PDB file of C-alpha atoms in Angstrom:
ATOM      1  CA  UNK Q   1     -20.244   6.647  23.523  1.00  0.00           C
ATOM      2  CA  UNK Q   2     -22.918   8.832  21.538  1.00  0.00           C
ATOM      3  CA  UNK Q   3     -23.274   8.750  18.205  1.00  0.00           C
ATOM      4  CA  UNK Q   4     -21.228   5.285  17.922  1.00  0.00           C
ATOM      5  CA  UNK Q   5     -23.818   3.208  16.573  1.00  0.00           C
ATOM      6  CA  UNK Q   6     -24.062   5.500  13.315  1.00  0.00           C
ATOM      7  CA  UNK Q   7     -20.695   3.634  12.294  1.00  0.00           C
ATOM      8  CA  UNK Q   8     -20.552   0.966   9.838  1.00  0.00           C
ATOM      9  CA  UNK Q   9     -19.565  -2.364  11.405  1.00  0.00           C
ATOM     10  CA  UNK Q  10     -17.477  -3.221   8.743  1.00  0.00           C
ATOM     11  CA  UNK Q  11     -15.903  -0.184   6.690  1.00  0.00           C
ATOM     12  CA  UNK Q  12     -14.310  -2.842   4.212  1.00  0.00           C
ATOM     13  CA  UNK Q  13     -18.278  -3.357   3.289  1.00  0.00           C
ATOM     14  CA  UNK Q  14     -19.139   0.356   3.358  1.00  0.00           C
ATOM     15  CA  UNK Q  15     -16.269   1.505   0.416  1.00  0.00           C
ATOM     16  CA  UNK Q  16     -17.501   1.536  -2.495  1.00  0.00           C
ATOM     17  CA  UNK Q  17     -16.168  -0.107  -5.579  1.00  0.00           C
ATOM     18  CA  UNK Q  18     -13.800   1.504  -7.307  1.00  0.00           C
ATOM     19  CA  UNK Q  19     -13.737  -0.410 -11.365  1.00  0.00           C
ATOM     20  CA  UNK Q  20     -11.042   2.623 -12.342  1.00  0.00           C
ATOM     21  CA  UNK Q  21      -8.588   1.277  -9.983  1.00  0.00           C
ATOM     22  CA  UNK Q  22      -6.492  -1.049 -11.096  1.00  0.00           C
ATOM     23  CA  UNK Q  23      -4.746  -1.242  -7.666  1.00  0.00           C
ATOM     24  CA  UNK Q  24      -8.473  -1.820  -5.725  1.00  0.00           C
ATOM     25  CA  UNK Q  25      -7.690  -5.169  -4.371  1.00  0.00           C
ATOM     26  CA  UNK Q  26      -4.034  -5.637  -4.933  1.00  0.00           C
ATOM     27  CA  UNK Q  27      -2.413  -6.262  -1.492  1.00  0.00           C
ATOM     28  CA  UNK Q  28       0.869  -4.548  -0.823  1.00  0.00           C
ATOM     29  CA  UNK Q  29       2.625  -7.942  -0.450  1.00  0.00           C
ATOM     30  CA  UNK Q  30       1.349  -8.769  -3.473  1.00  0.00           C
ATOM     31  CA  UNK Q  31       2.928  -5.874  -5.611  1.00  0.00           C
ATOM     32  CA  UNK Q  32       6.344  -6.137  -3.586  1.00  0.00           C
ATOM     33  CA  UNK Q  33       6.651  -9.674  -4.773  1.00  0.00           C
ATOM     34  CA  UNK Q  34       5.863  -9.031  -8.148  1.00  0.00           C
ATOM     35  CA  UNK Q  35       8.199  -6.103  -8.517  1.00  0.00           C
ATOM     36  CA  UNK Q  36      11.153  -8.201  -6.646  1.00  0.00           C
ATOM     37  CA  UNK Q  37      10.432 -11.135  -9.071  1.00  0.00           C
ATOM     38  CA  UNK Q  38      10.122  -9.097 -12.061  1.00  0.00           C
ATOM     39  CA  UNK Q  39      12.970  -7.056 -11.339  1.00  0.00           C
ATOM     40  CA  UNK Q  40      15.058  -8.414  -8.393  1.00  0.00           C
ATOM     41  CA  UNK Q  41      16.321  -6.522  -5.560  1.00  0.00           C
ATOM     42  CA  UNK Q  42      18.850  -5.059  -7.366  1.00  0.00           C
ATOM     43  CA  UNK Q  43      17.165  -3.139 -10.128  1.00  0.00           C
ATOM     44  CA  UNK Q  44      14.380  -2.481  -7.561  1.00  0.00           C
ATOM     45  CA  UNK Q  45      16.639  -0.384  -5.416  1.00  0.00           C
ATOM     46  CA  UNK Q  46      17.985   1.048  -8.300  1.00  0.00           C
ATOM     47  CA  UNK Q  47      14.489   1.717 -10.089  1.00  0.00           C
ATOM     48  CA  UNK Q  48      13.500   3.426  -6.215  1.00  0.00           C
ATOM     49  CA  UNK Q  49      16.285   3.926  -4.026  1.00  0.00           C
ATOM     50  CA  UNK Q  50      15.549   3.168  -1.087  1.00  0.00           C
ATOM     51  CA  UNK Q  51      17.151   1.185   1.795  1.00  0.00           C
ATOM     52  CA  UNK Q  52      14.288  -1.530   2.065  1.00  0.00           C
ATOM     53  CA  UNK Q  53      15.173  -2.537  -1.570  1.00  0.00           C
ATOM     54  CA  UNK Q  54      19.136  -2.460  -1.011  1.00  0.00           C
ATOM     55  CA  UNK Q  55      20.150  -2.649   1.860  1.00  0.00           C
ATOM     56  CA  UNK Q  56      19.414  -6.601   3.083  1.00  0.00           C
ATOM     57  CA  UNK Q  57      16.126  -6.723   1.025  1.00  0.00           C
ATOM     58  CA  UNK Q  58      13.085  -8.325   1.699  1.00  0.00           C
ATOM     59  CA  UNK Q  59       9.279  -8.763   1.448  1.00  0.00           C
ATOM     60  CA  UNK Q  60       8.637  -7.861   5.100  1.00  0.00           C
ATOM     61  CA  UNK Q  61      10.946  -5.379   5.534  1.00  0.00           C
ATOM     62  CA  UNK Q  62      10.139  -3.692   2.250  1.00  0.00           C
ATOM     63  CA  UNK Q  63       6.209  -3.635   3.501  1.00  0.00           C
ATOM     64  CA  UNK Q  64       7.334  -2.629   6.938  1.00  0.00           C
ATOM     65  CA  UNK Q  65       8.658   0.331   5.716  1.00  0.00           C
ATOM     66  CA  UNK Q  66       6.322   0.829   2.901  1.00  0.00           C
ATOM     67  CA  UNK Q  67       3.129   1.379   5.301  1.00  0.00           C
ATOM     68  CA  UNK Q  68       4.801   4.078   7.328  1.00  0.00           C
ATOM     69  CA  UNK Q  69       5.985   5.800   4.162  1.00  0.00           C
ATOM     70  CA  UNK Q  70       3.248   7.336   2.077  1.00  0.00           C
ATOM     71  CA  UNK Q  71       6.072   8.775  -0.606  1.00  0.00           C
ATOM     72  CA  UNK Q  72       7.608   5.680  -0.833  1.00  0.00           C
ATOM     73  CA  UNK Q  73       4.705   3.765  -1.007  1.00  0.00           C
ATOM     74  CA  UNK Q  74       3.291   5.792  -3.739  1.00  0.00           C
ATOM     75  CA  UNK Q  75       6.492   5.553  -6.216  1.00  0.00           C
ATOM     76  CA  UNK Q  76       6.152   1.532  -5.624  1.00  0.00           C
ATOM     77  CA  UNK Q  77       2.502   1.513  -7.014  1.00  0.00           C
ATOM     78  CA  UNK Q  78       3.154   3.994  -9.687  1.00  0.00           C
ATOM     79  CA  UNK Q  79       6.462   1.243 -10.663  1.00  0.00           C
ATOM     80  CA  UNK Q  80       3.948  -1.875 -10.151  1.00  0.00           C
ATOM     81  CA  UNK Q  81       1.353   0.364 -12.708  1.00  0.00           C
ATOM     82  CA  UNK Q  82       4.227   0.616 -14.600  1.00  0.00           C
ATOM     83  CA  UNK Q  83       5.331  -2.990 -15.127  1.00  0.00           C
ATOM     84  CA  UNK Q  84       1.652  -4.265 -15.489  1.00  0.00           C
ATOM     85  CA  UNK Q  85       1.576  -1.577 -18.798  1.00  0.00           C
ATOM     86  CA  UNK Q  86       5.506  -2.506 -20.218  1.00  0.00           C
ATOM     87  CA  UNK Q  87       4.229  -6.603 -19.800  1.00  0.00           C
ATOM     88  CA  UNK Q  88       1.181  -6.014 -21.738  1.00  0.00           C
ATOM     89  CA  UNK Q  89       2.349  -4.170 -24.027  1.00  0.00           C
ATOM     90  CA  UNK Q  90       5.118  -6.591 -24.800  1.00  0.00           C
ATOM     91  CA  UNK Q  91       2.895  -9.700 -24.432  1.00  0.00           C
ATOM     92  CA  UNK Q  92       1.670 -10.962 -28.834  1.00  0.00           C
ATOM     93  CA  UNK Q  93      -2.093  -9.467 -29.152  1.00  0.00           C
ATOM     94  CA  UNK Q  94      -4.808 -12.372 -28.760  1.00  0.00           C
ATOM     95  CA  UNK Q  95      -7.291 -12.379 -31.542  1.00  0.00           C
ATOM     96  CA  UNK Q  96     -10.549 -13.442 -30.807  1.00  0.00           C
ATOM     97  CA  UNK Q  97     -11.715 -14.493 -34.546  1.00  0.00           C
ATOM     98  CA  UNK Q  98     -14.620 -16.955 -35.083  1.00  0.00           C
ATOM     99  CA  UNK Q  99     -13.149 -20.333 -36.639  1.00  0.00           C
ATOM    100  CA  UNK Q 100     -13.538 -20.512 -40.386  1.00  0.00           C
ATOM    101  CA  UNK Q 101     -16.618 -21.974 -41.443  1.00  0.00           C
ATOM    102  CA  UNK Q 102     -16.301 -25.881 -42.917  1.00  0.00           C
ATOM    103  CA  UNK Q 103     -17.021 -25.413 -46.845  1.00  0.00           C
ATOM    104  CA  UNK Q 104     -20.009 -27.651 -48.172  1.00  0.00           C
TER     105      UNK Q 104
END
């Protein structure tokens, strides 16, 4: 084929970083489980209703359908964004301050 040396061996290499992402690098499993353990099934589905989360729910099923479904898809990362903001927000604020100094 012509021209199909110009391609990058390895796209994954080739994509450049993205720091204002918080989702660059977060597998799909990944934010299925944490939804399903934060939530369960049952508030998932009712959170996003769709069949994957309550109809017989599961990790594989729910990613099954998840990677043919760009709408779908999009509501479950903008729920996982969502969660990762109402946890830190409700986590106590750590304070960073230098330990008092001994007195002499």
């Amino acid at each position: 084929m012509a021209g199909s040396s110009d391609l990058p061996v390895n796209t994954l290499a080739a994509a450049p970083a993205q720091p204002g992402n918080p989702l660059h690098g977060v597998k799909l499993e990944a934010i299925v489980t944490a939804l399903s353990d934060h939530y369960g099934w049952e508030e998932l589905g009712q959170r996003i209703n769709i069949r994957c989360f309550t109809s017989d729910p599961s990790v594989a099923s729910s990613l099954k359908f998840l990677r043919k479904t760009p709408w779908a898809r999009e509501k479950v990362e903008s729920l996982y964004l969502f969660m990762l903001r109402e946890v830190k927000r409700s986590s106590p604020p750590v304070h960073n301050f230098p330990p008092p100094k001994p007195k002499a």
